[in-house]
Amino acid sequence: MPEGDTIFRAALRMNEALAGASVTGFRSVLPQLTRVHDDSPLTCRTVEAVRSVGKHLIIDFSGGLHLRTHMRMSGSWHLYRPGERWRGRAVDVRIVIETPSFVAVGFSIPVAEFLTDATLSRQSDLQAIGPDALAPSFDRNEAAGRIRSRPELEIAEALLNQRLISGVGNVFKSEILFVSAINPFRLVGTLSDEDIERILANTEKLMRLNVGDGSGLPGRSTTGRLNPREKLWVYSRAGQPCLRCGTTIEYARQGRDVRGTWWCPQCQGVR
């Protein structure tokens, strides 16, 4: 599943390419996108901005129209020059937005809807979403309060709950908890205020390091190492030695959605 940093980078690239451009063509195989709310053709509009909200990508058009998309497990947006060959499969194309200089193609996007200014302000998924760790206005206190409100959850599950904090996915979940020296199976109710503050500080730090802040690190990295086999502390490293202490990294399925979790039993303690 694309994580918050992936959606954030996609929105940045699309905003740079599309913002201010007139829409010259639009098509979709999704029935809910075949009509615009006020029946005005999309080709009469301008792209005002492309932005991310947690794991949602929103394209703002002139006239108060918005296209909300969510990638779920496999969706993605690609940018091409007019006439350039698309890299994805034609059967996976869901949305195409054409401008004079770029073509934005949405592949395998399962969730998409047009919203007006009014319906956007009432959209239930967006209204319920927790503080976005990549937003300039990220509120750690609110995120801490929301996490604290679910003391029965294991902390790894809490980090994936988009109603508590948005943007964190499975890779960052394991990496954040390793850097924070917190066992992923600890119940939220057993964590101190200092534990939660450390987790949220590392959430913000690690995610911001992976959206092009000038760190110079190629690809997603949490260790700061250039060796491509040592870019992540624990994620997908089950059976390998911990890069910090040498203890064998462990793996287990966790939570209602049975998501994979990786951790170091030495650096992160017992459950």
PDB file of C-alpha atoms in Angstrom:
ATOM      1  CA  MET A   1       0.000   0.000   0.000  1.00  0.00           C
ATOM      2  CA  PRO A   2       1.386   3.465  -0.862  1.00  0.00           C
ATOM      3  CA  GLU A   3       2.276   5.288   2.338  1.00  0.00           C
ATOM      4  CA  GLY A   4       1.885   8.936   3.212  1.00  0.00           C
ATOM      5  CA  ASP A   5       5.321   9.895   1.924  1.00  0.00           C
ATOM      6  CA  THR A   6       4.574   8.267  -1.449  1.00  0.00           C
ATOM      7  CA  ILE A   7       1.286  10.145  -1.800  1.00  0.00           C
ATOM      8  CA  PHE A   8       2.945  13.378  -0.643  1.00  0.00           C
ATOM      9  CA  ARG A   9       5.688  13.068  -3.301  1.00  0.00           C
ATOM     10  CA  ALA A  10       3.128  12.181  -5.984  1.00  0.00           C
ATOM     11  CA  ALA A  11       1.077  15.251  -5.093  1.00  0.00           C
ATOM     12  CA  LEU A  12       4.174  17.472  -5.215  1.00  0.00           C
ATOM     13  CA  ARG A  13       5.153  16.195  -8.675  1.00  0.00           C
ATOM     14  CA  MET A  14       1.615  16.488 -10.011  1.00  0.00           C
ATOM     15  CA  ASN A  15       1.181  19.957  -8.557  1.00  0.00           C
ATOM     16  CA  GLU A  16       4.396  21.144 -10.220  1.00  0.00           C
ATOM     17  CA  ALA A  17       3.275  19.701 -13.560  1.00  0.00           C
ATOM     18  CA  LEU A  18      -0.441  20.501 -13.556  1.00  0.00           C
ATOM     19  CA  ALA A  19      -1.161  23.530 -11.349  1.00  0.00           C
ATOM     20  CA  GLY A  20      -2.316  26.467 -13.459  1.00  0.00           C
ATOM     21  CA  ALA A  21      -2.862  24.348 -16.573  1.00  0.00           C
ATOM     22  CA  SER A  22      -6.136  24.080 -18.462  1.00  0.00           C
ATOM     23  CA  VAL A  23      -7.735  20.666 -18.741  1.00  0.00           C
ATOM     24  CA  THR A  24      -7.844  19.718 -22.417  1.00  0.00           C
ATOM     25  CA  GLY A  25      -9.172  16.193 -21.957  1.00  0.00           C
ATOM     26  CA  PHE A  26     -10.647  13.917 -19.328  1.00  0.00           C
ATOM     27  CA  ARG A  27     -11.848  10.339 -19.384  1.00  0.00           C
ATOM     28  CA  SER A  28     -12.484   7.579 -16.897  1.00  0.00           C
ATOM     29  CA  VAL A  29     -13.859   4.056 -16.768  1.00  0.00           C
ATOM     30  CA  LEU A  30     -15.281   4.714 -13.293  1.00  0.00           C
ATOM     31  CA  PRO A  31     -19.042   5.311 -13.495  1.00  0.00           C
ATOM     32  CA  GLN A  32     -19.035   7.806 -10.625  1.00  0.00           C
ATOM     33  CA  LEU A  33     -16.709  10.085 -12.603  1.00  0.00           C
ATOM     34  CA  THR A  34     -18.622  10.126 -15.867  1.00  0.00           C
ATOM     35  CA  ARG A  35     -20.663  13.149 -14.782  1.00  0.00           C
ATOM     36  CA  VAL A  36     -19.504  16.267 -12.969  1.00  0.00           C
ATOM     37  CA  HIS A  37     -21.840  17.428 -10.189  1.00  0.00           C
ATOM     38  CA  ASP A  38     -23.008  20.604 -11.930  1.00  0.00           C
ATOM     39  CA  ASP A  39     -22.801  19.074 -15.417  1.00  0.00           C
ATOM     40  CA  SER A  40     -20.049  21.511 -16.456  1.00  0.00           C
ATOM     41  CA  PRO A  41     -17.439  19.751 -18.580  1.00  0.00           C
ATOM     42  CA  LEU A  42     -14.093  19.285 -16.867  1.00  0.00           C
ATOM     43  CA  THR A  43     -12.367  20.559 -19.999  1.00  0.00           C
ATOM     44  CA  CYS A  44     -13.633  24.049 -19.190  1.00  0.00           C
ATOM     45  CA  ARG A  45     -11.659  24.095 -15.959  1.00  0.00           C
ATOM     46  CA  THR A  46      -8.109  24.773 -14.729  1.00  0.00           C
ATOM     47  CA  VAL A  47      -6.117  22.652 -12.285  1.00  0.00           C
ATOM     48  CA  GLU A  48      -5.651  24.892  -9.262  1.00  0.00           C
ATOM     49  CA  ALA A  49      -3.611  22.539  -7.073  1.00  0.00           C
ATOM     50  CA  VAL A  50      -2.797  18.921  -6.305  1.00  0.00           C
ATOM     51  CA  ARG A  51      -2.352  18.039  -2.642  1.00  0.00           C
ATOM     52  CA  SER A  52      -2.202  15.130  -0.246  1.00  0.00           C
ATOM     53  CA  VAL A  53      -4.244  14.657   2.898  1.00  0.00           C
ATOM     54  CA  GLY A  54      -2.870  11.597   4.667  1.00  0.00           C
ATOM     55  CA  LYS A  55      -3.201   8.832   2.071  1.00  0.00           C
ATOM     56  CA  HIS A  56      -5.755  10.766  -0.009  1.00  0.00           C
ATOM     57  CA  LEU A  57      -4.682  12.662  -3.139  1.00  0.00           C
ATOM     58  CA  ILE A  58      -6.929  15.587  -4.042  1.00  0.00           C
ATOM     59  CA  ILE A  59      -6.908  17.511  -7.325  1.00  0.00           C
ATOM     60  CA  ASP A  60      -8.523  20.944  -7.012  1.00  0.00           C
ATOM     61  CA  PHE A  61     -10.118  22.387 -10.162  1.00  0.00           C
ATOM     62  CA  SER A  62     -11.413  25.881 -10.798  1.00  0.00           C
ATOM     63  CA  GLY A  63     -15.071  26.444 -10.080  1.00  0.00           C
ATOM     64  CA  GLY A  64     -14.992  24.653  -6.737  1.00  0.00           C
ATOM     65  CA  LEU A  65     -14.647  21.080  -8.024  1.00  0.00           C
ATOM     66  CA  HIS A  66     -12.312  18.487  -6.465  1.00  0.00           C
ATOM     67  CA  LEU A  67     -11.275  14.966  -7.423  1.00  0.00           C
ATOM     68  CA  ARG A  68     -10.525  12.825  -4.372  1.00  0.00           C
ATOM     69  CA  THR A  69      -8.626   9.580  -4.931  1.00  0.00           C
ATOM     70  CA  HIS A  70      -7.288   6.941  -2.566  1.00  0.00           C
ATOM     71  CA  MET A  71      -4.738   4.393  -3.771  1.00  0.00           C
ATOM     72  CA  ARG A  72      -5.560   1.581  -1.306  1.00  0.00           C
ATOM     73  CA  MET A  73      -3.195  -1.332  -2.011  1.00  0.00           C
ATOM     74  CA  SER A  74      -2.066  -0.847  -5.604  1.00  0.00           C
ATOM     75  CA  GLY A  75      -3.275   2.442  -7.107  1.00  0.00           C
ATOM     76  CA  SER A  76      -0.854   5.006  -8.518  1.00  0.00           C
ATOM     77  CA  TRP A  77      -0.674   8.227 -10.521  1.00  0.00           C
ATOM     78  CA  HIS A  78       1.795   8.598 -13.408  1.00  0.00           C
ATOM     79  CA  LEU A  79       2.790  11.715 -15.337  1.00  0.00           C
ATOM     80  CA  TYR A  80       3.656  11.649 -19.046  1.00  0.00           C
ATOM     81  CA  ARG A  81       4.326  14.124 -21.801  1.00  0.00           C
ATOM     82  CA  PRO A  82       1.720  14.130 -24.587  1.00  0.00           C
ATOM     83  CA  GLY A  83       2.509  11.267 -26.946  1.00  0.00           C
ATOM     84  CA  GLU A  84       4.856   9.543 -24.491  1.00  0.00           C
ATOM     85  CA  ARG A  85       4.351   5.805 -24.089  1.00  0.00           C
ATOM     86  CA  TRP A  86       2.635   4.830 -20.845  1.00  0.00           C
ATOM     87  CA  ARG A  87       4.443   2.323 -18.658  1.00  0.00           C
ATOM     88  CA  GLY A  88       1.355   0.841 -17.005  1.00  0.00           C
ATOM     89  CA  ARG A  89      -1.048  -1.644 -18.546  1.00  0.00           C
ATOM     90  CA  ALA A  90      -3.954  -0.231 -20.534  1.00  0.00           C
ATOM     91  CA  VAL A  91      -6.366  -2.539 -18.690  1.00  0.00           C
ATOM     92  CA  ASP A  92      -5.393  -0.854 -15.400  1.00  0.00           C
ATOM     93  CA  VAL A  93      -6.110   2.722 -16.537  1.00  0.00           C
ATOM     94  CA  ARG A  94      -8.883   4.274 -14.469  1.00  0.00           C
ATOM     95  CA  ILE A  95      -8.538   8.049 -14.959  1.00  0.00           C
ATOM     96  CA  VAL A  96      -6.823  10.242 -17.576  1.00  0.00           C
ATOM     97  CA  ILE A  97      -6.432  14.017 -17.197  1.00  0.00           C
ATOM     98  CA  GLU A  98      -4.858  15.839 -20.152  1.00  0.00           C
ATOM     99  CA  THR A  99      -3.295  19.303 -20.170  1.00  0.00           C
ATOM    100  CA  PRO A 100      -1.224  21.003 -22.899  1.00  0.00           C
ATOM    101  CA  SER A 101       2.085  19.873 -21.362  1.00  0.00           C
ATOM    102  CA  PHE A 102       1.306  16.765 -19.303  1.00  0.00           C
ATOM    103  CA  VAL A 103      -0.993  13.776 -19.094  1.00  0.00           C
ATOM    104  CA  ALA A 104      -1.854  12.436 -15.623  1.00  0.00           C
ATOM    105  CA  VAL A 105      -2.858   8.772 -15.679  1.00  0.00           C
ATOM    106  CA  GLY A 106      -4.377   6.990 -12.688  1.00  0.00           C
ATOM    107  CA  PHE A 107      -3.705   3.243 -12.680  1.00  0.00           C
ATOM    108  CA  SER A 108      -5.699   0.736 -10.596  1.00  0.00           C
ATOM    109  CA  ILE A 109      -7.272   3.490  -8.489  1.00  0.00           C
ATOM    110  CA  PRO A 110     -10.132   1.905  -6.511  1.00  0.00           C
ATOM    111  CA  VAL A 111     -11.534   4.997  -4.784  1.00  0.00           C
ATOM    112  CA  ALA A 112     -12.339   8.178  -6.705  1.00  0.00           C
ATOM    113  CA  GLU A 113     -15.091  10.759  -6.524  1.00  0.00           C
ATOM    114  CA  PHE A 114     -15.848  14.315  -7.568  1.00  0.00           C
ATOM    115  CA  LEU A 115     -16.681  16.675  -4.720  1.00  0.00           C
ATOM    116  CA  THR A 116     -17.840  20.269  -4.630  1.00  0.00           C
ATOM    117  CA  ASP A 117     -16.588  22.757  -2.053  1.00  0.00           C
ATOM    118  CA  ALA A 118     -19.630  21.926   0.056  1.00  0.00           C
ATOM    119  CA  THR A 119     -19.387  18.136  -0.194  1.00  0.00           C
ATOM    120  CA  LEU A 120     -15.621  18.205   0.328  1.00  0.00           C
ATOM    121  CA  SER A 121     -16.130  19.937   3.671  1.00  0.00           C
ATOM    122  CA  ARG A 122     -18.537  17.157   4.685  1.00  0.00           C
ATOM    123  CA  GLN A 123     -16.719  14.138   3.220  1.00  0.00           C
ATOM    124  CA  SER A 124     -16.757  11.545   5.996  1.00  0.00           C
ATOM    125  CA  ASP A 125     -13.339   9.951   5.395  1.00  0.00           C
ATOM    126  CA  LEU A 126     -11.611  13.329   5.324  1.00  0.00           C
ATOM    127  CA  GLN A 127     -13.569  14.642   8.318  1.00  0.00           C
ATOM    128  CA  ALA A 128     -12.566  11.633  10.431  1.00  0.00           C
ATOM    129  CA  ILE A 129      -8.920  11.573   9.416  1.00  0.00           C
ATOM    130  CA  GLY A 130      -6.312  12.103  12.112  1.00  0.00           C
ATOM    131  CA  PRO A 131      -3.527  14.714  12.047  1.00  0.00           C
ATOM    132  CA  ASP A 132      -1.354  14.322   8.943  1.00  0.00           C
ATOM    133  CA  ALA A 133       2.262  13.698   9.964  1.00  0.00           C
ATOM    134  CA  LEU A 134       3.486  15.425   6.782  1.00  0.00           C
ATOM    135  CA  ALA A 135       1.283  18.494   7.040  1.00  0.00           C
ATOM    136  CA  PRO A 136       3.021  21.762   8.007  1.00  0.00           C
ATOM    137  CA  SER A 137       0.332  22.126  10.670  1.00  0.00           C
ATOM    138  CA  PHE A 138       0.855  18.639  12.151  1.00  0.00           C
ATOM    139  CA  ASP A 139      -0.451  18.772  15.720  1.00  0.00           C
ATOM    140  CA  ARG A 140       1.410  16.282  17.917  1.00  0.00           C
ATOM    141  CA  ASN A 141      -0.817  17.056  20.885  1.00  0.00           C
ATOM    142  CA  GLU A 142      -3.961  16.175  18.964  1.00  0.00           C
ATOM    143  CA  ALA A 143      -2.342  13.020  17.578  1.00  0.00           C
ATOM    144  CA  ALA A 144      -1.226  12.028  21.084  1.00  0.00           C
ATOM    145  CA  GLY A 145      -4.732  12.596  22.412  1.00  0.00           C
ATOM    146  CA  ARG A 146      -6.309  10.486  19.687  1.00  0.00           C
ATOM    147  CA  ILE A 147      -3.836   7.660  20.258  1.00  0.00           C
ATOM    148  CA  ARG A 148      -4.362   7.866  24.012  1.00  0.00           C
ATOM    149  CA  SER A 149      -8.122   7.492  23.419  1.00  0.00           C
ATOM    150  CA  ARG A 150      -7.522   3.884  22.300  1.00  0.00           C
ATOM    151  CA  PRO A 151      -5.609   2.320  25.237  1.00  0.00           C
ATOM    152  CA  GLU A 152      -6.686  -1.186  24.209  1.00  0.00           C
ATOM    153  CA  LEU A 153      -4.837  -1.047  20.873  1.00  0.00           C
ATOM    154  CA  GLU A 154      -1.332  -2.339  20.324  1.00  0.00           C
ATOM    155  CA  ILE A 155       0.797   0.652  19.392  1.00  0.00           C
ATOM    156  CA  ALA A 156       1.610  -0.731  15.931  1.00  0.00           C
ATOM    157  CA  GLU A 157      -2.119  -0.947  15.195  1.00  0.00           C
ATOM    158  CA  ALA A 158      -2.660   2.559  16.524  1.00  0.00           C
ATOM    159  CA  LEU A 159      -0.074   3.993  14.129  1.00  0.00           C
ATOM    160  CA  LEU A 160      -1.892   2.419  11.179  1.00  0.00           C
ATOM    161  CA  ASN A 161      -5.284   3.761  12.270  1.00  0.00           C
ATOM    162  CA  GLN A 162      -5.834   6.740   9.947  1.00  0.00           C
ATOM    163  CA  ARG A 163      -8.413   8.185  12.349  1.00  0.00           C
ATOM    164  CA  LEU A 164      -5.707   8.561  15.004  1.00  0.00           C
ATOM    165  CA  ILE A 165      -2.798   9.741  12.851  1.00  0.00           C
ATOM    166  CA  SER A 166      -2.786   9.809   9.063  1.00  0.00           C
ATOM    167  CA  GLY A 167      -0.140   8.900   6.535  1.00  0.00           C
ATOM    168  CA  VAL A 168       1.725   6.143   8.383  1.00  0.00           C
ATOM    169  CA  GLY A 169       1.842   2.800   6.575  1.00  0.00           C
ATOM    170  CA  ASN A 170       3.336  -0.595   7.285  1.00  0.00           C
ATOM    171  CA  VAL A 171       6.934   0.257   6.443  1.00  0.00           C
ATOM    172  CA  PHE A 172       7.070   3.335   8.634  1.00  0.00           C
ATOM    173  CA  LYS A 173       5.108   1.635  11.416  1.00  0.00           C
ATOM    174  CA  SER A 174       7.900  -0.858  12.037  1.00  0.00           C
ATOM    175  CA  GLU A 175      10.698   1.649  11.453  1.00  0.00           C
ATOM    176  CA  ILE A 176       9.239   4.330  13.738  1.00  0.00           C
ATOM    177  CA  LEU A 177       8.824   1.888  16.603  1.00  0.00           C
ATOM    178  CA  PHE A 178      12.360   0.564  16.180  1.00  0.00           C
ATOM    179  CA  VAL A 179      13.871   4.055  16.267  1.00  0.00           C
ATOM    180  CA  SER A 180      11.653   4.841  19.272  1.00  0.00           C
ATOM    181  CA  ALA A 181      12.779   1.650  21.096  1.00  0.00           C
ATOM    182  CA  ILE A 182       9.145   0.584  21.594  1.00  0.00           C
ATOM    183  CA  ASN A 183       7.923  -2.981  21.172  1.00  0.00           C
ATOM    184  CA  PRO A 184       5.145  -2.996  18.518  1.00  0.00           C
ATOM    185  CA  PHE A 185       2.911  -5.218  20.671  1.00  0.00           C
ATOM    186  CA  ARG A 186       2.828  -2.856  23.659  1.00  0.00           C
ATOM    187  CA  LEU A 187      -0.691  -1.660  24.463  1.00  0.00           C
ATOM    188  CA  VAL A 188      -1.192   2.084  24.141  1.00  0.00           C
ATOM    189  CA  GLY A 189      -2.424   2.127  27.729  1.00  0.00           C
ATOM    190  CA  THR A 190       0.973   0.905  28.987  1.00  0.00           C
ATOM    191  CA  LEU A 191       2.926   3.708  27.275  1.00  0.00           C
ATOM    192  CA  SER A 192       4.037   6.831  29.087  1.00  0.00           C
ATOM    193  CA  ASP A 193       3.454  10.329  27.768  1.00  0.00           C
ATOM    194  CA  GLU A 194       7.186  10.449  27.012  1.00  0.00           C
ATOM    195  CA  ASP A 195       6.924   7.235  24.976  1.00  0.00           C
ATOM    196  CA  ILE A 196       4.114   8.619  22.839  1.00  0.00           C
ATOM    197  CA  GLU A 197       5.864  11.962  22.374  1.00  0.00           C
ATOM    198  CA  ARG A 198       9.014  10.129  21.222  1.00  0.00           C
ATOM    199  CA  ILE A 199       7.001   7.997  18.795  1.00  0.00           C
ATOM    200  CA  LEU A 200       5.286  11.045  17.286  1.00  0.00           C
ATOM    201  CA  ALA A 201       8.542  13.013  17.033  1.00  0.00           C
ATOM    202  CA  ASN A 202      10.142  10.116  15.173  1.00  0.00           C
ATOM    203  CA  THR A 203       7.053   9.728  12.982  1.00  0.00           C
ATOM    204  CA  GLU A 204       7.346  13.321  11.838  1.00  0.00           C
ATOM    205  CA  LYS A 205      11.132  13.124  11.455  1.00  0.00           C
ATOM    206  CA  LEU A 206      11.318   9.882   9.461  1.00  0.00           C
ATOM    207  CA  MET A 207       8.434  10.701   7.156  1.00  0.00           C
ATOM    208  CA  ARG A 208       9.738  14.186   6.400  1.00  0.00           C
ATOM    209  CA  LEU A 209      13.173  12.746   5.616  1.00  0.00           C
ATOM    210  CA  ASN A 210      11.558  10.711   2.857  1.00  0.00           C
ATOM    211  CA  VAL A 211       9.705  13.402   0.924  1.00  0.00           C
ATOM    212  CA  GLY A 212      12.673  15.259  -0.536  1.00  0.00           C
ATOM    213  CA  ASP A 213      13.829  17.637   2.156  1.00  0.00           C
ATOM    214  CA  GLY A 214      17.379  17.868   0.862  1.00  0.00           C
ATOM    215  CA  SER A 215      18.756  14.886   2.778  1.00  0.00           C
ATOM    216  CA  GLY A 216      20.250  13.552  -0.444  1.00  0.00           C
ATOM    217  CA  LEU A 217      19.339   9.961   0.405  1.00  0.00           C
ATOM    218  CA  PRO A 218      18.177   7.939  -2.625  1.00  0.00           C
ATOM    219  CA  GLY A 219      14.814   6.254  -2.154  1.00  0.00           C
ATOM    220  CA  ARG A 220      13.121   5.504   1.154  1.00  0.00           C
ATOM    221  CA  SER A 221      15.620   5.299   4.005  1.00  0.00           C
ATOM    222  CA  THR A 222      15.414   5.423   7.783  1.00  0.00           C
ATOM    223  CA  THR A 223      18.992   4.489   8.690  1.00  0.00           C
ATOM    224  CA  GLY A 224      20.825   7.206   6.780  1.00  0.00           C
ATOM    225  CA  ARG A 225      23.091   4.542   5.243  1.00  0.00           C
ATOM    226  CA  LEU A 226      23.874   4.430   1.539  1.00  0.00           C
ATOM    227  CA  ASN A 227      24.217   0.639   1.338  1.00  0.00           C
ATOM    228  CA  PRO A 228      20.958  -0.398  -0.416  1.00  0.00           C
ATOM    229  CA  ARG A 229      20.724  -3.449   1.863  1.00  0.00           C
ATOM    230  CA  GLU A 230      20.916  -1.285   4.977  1.00  0.00           C
ATOM    231  CA  LYS A 231      18.413   1.486   4.201  1.00  0.00           C
ATOM    232  CA  LEU A 232      15.771   0.210   6.648  1.00  0.00           C
ATOM    233  CA  TRP A 233      16.334  -0.901  10.236  1.00  0.00           C
ATOM    234  CA  VAL A 234      13.878  -3.799  10.508  1.00  0.00           C
ATOM    235  CA  TYR A 235      11.194  -3.776   7.793  1.00  0.00           C
ATOM    236  CA  SER A 236      11.345  -6.931   5.637  1.00  0.00           C
ATOM    237  CA  ARG A 237      14.540  -8.066   7.414  1.00  0.00           C
ATOM    238  CA  ALA A 238      13.192 -11.075   9.350  1.00  0.00           C
ATOM    239  CA  GLY A 239      15.980 -13.537  10.224  1.00  0.00           C
ATOM    240  CA  GLN A 240      18.722 -11.012   9.553  1.00  0.00           C
ATOM    241  CA  PRO A 241      20.907  -9.409  12.226  1.00  0.00           C
ATOM    242  CA  CYS A 242      19.835  -6.093  13.676  1.00  0.00           C
ATOM    243  CA  LEU A 243      21.939  -3.309  12.185  1.00  0.00           C
ATOM    244  CA  ARG A 244      22.360  -1.819  15.648  1.00  0.00           C
ATOM    245  CA  CYS A 245      22.920  -4.770  18.019  1.00  0.00           C
ATOM    246  CA  GLY A 246      23.190  -7.918  15.875  1.00  0.00           C
ATOM    247  CA  THR A 247      20.159  -9.671  17.379  1.00  0.00           C
ATOM    248  CA  THR A 248      18.021 -11.575  14.871  1.00  0.00           C
ATOM    249  CA  ILE A 249      15.087  -9.505  13.596  1.00  0.00           C
ATOM    250  CA  GLU A 250      11.706 -11.118  14.280  1.00  0.00           C
ATOM    251  CA  TYR A 251       8.476 -11.063  12.284  1.00  0.00           C
ATOM    252  CA  ALA A 252       4.821 -11.711  13.071  1.00  0.00           C
ATOM    253  CA  ARG A 253       1.370 -10.992  11.699  1.00  0.00           C
ATOM    254  CA  GLN A 254      -0.454  -8.465  13.823  1.00  0.00           C
ATOM    255  CA  GLY A 255      -3.838  -6.890  14.330  1.00  0.00           C
ATOM    256  CA  ARG A 256      -7.291  -7.232  12.831  1.00  0.00           C
ATOM    257  CA  ASP A 257      -5.929  -6.805   9.301  1.00  0.00           C
ATOM    258  CA  VAL A 258      -3.075  -9.264   9.959  1.00  0.00           C
ATOM    259  CA  ARG A 259      -0.397  -6.844   8.772  1.00  0.00           C
ATOM    260  CA  GLY A 260       3.267  -7.869   8.933  1.00  0.00           C
ATOM    261  CA  THR A 261       5.386  -6.446  11.745  1.00  0.00           C
ATOM    262  CA  TRP A 262       9.162  -6.549  12.116  1.00  0.00           C
ATOM    263  CA  TRP A 263      11.110  -5.734  15.288  1.00  0.00           C
ATOM    264  CA  CYS A 264      14.333  -6.313  17.214  1.00  0.00           C
ATOM    265  CA  PRO A 265      13.649  -8.104  20.525  1.00  0.00           C
ATOM    266  CA  GLN A 266      16.810  -6.650  22.045  1.00  0.00           C
ATOM    267  CA  CYS A 267      16.490  -3.013  20.984  1.00  0.00           C
ATOM    268  CA  GLN A 268      12.721  -2.906  21.474  1.00  0.00           C
ATOM    269  CA  GLY A 269      12.270  -5.083  24.538  1.00  0.00           C
ATOM    270  CA  VAL A 270       9.637  -7.680  25.311  1.00  0.00           C
ATOM    271  CA  ARG A 271       5.944  -7.486  24.469  1.00  0.00           C
TER     272      ARG A 271
END
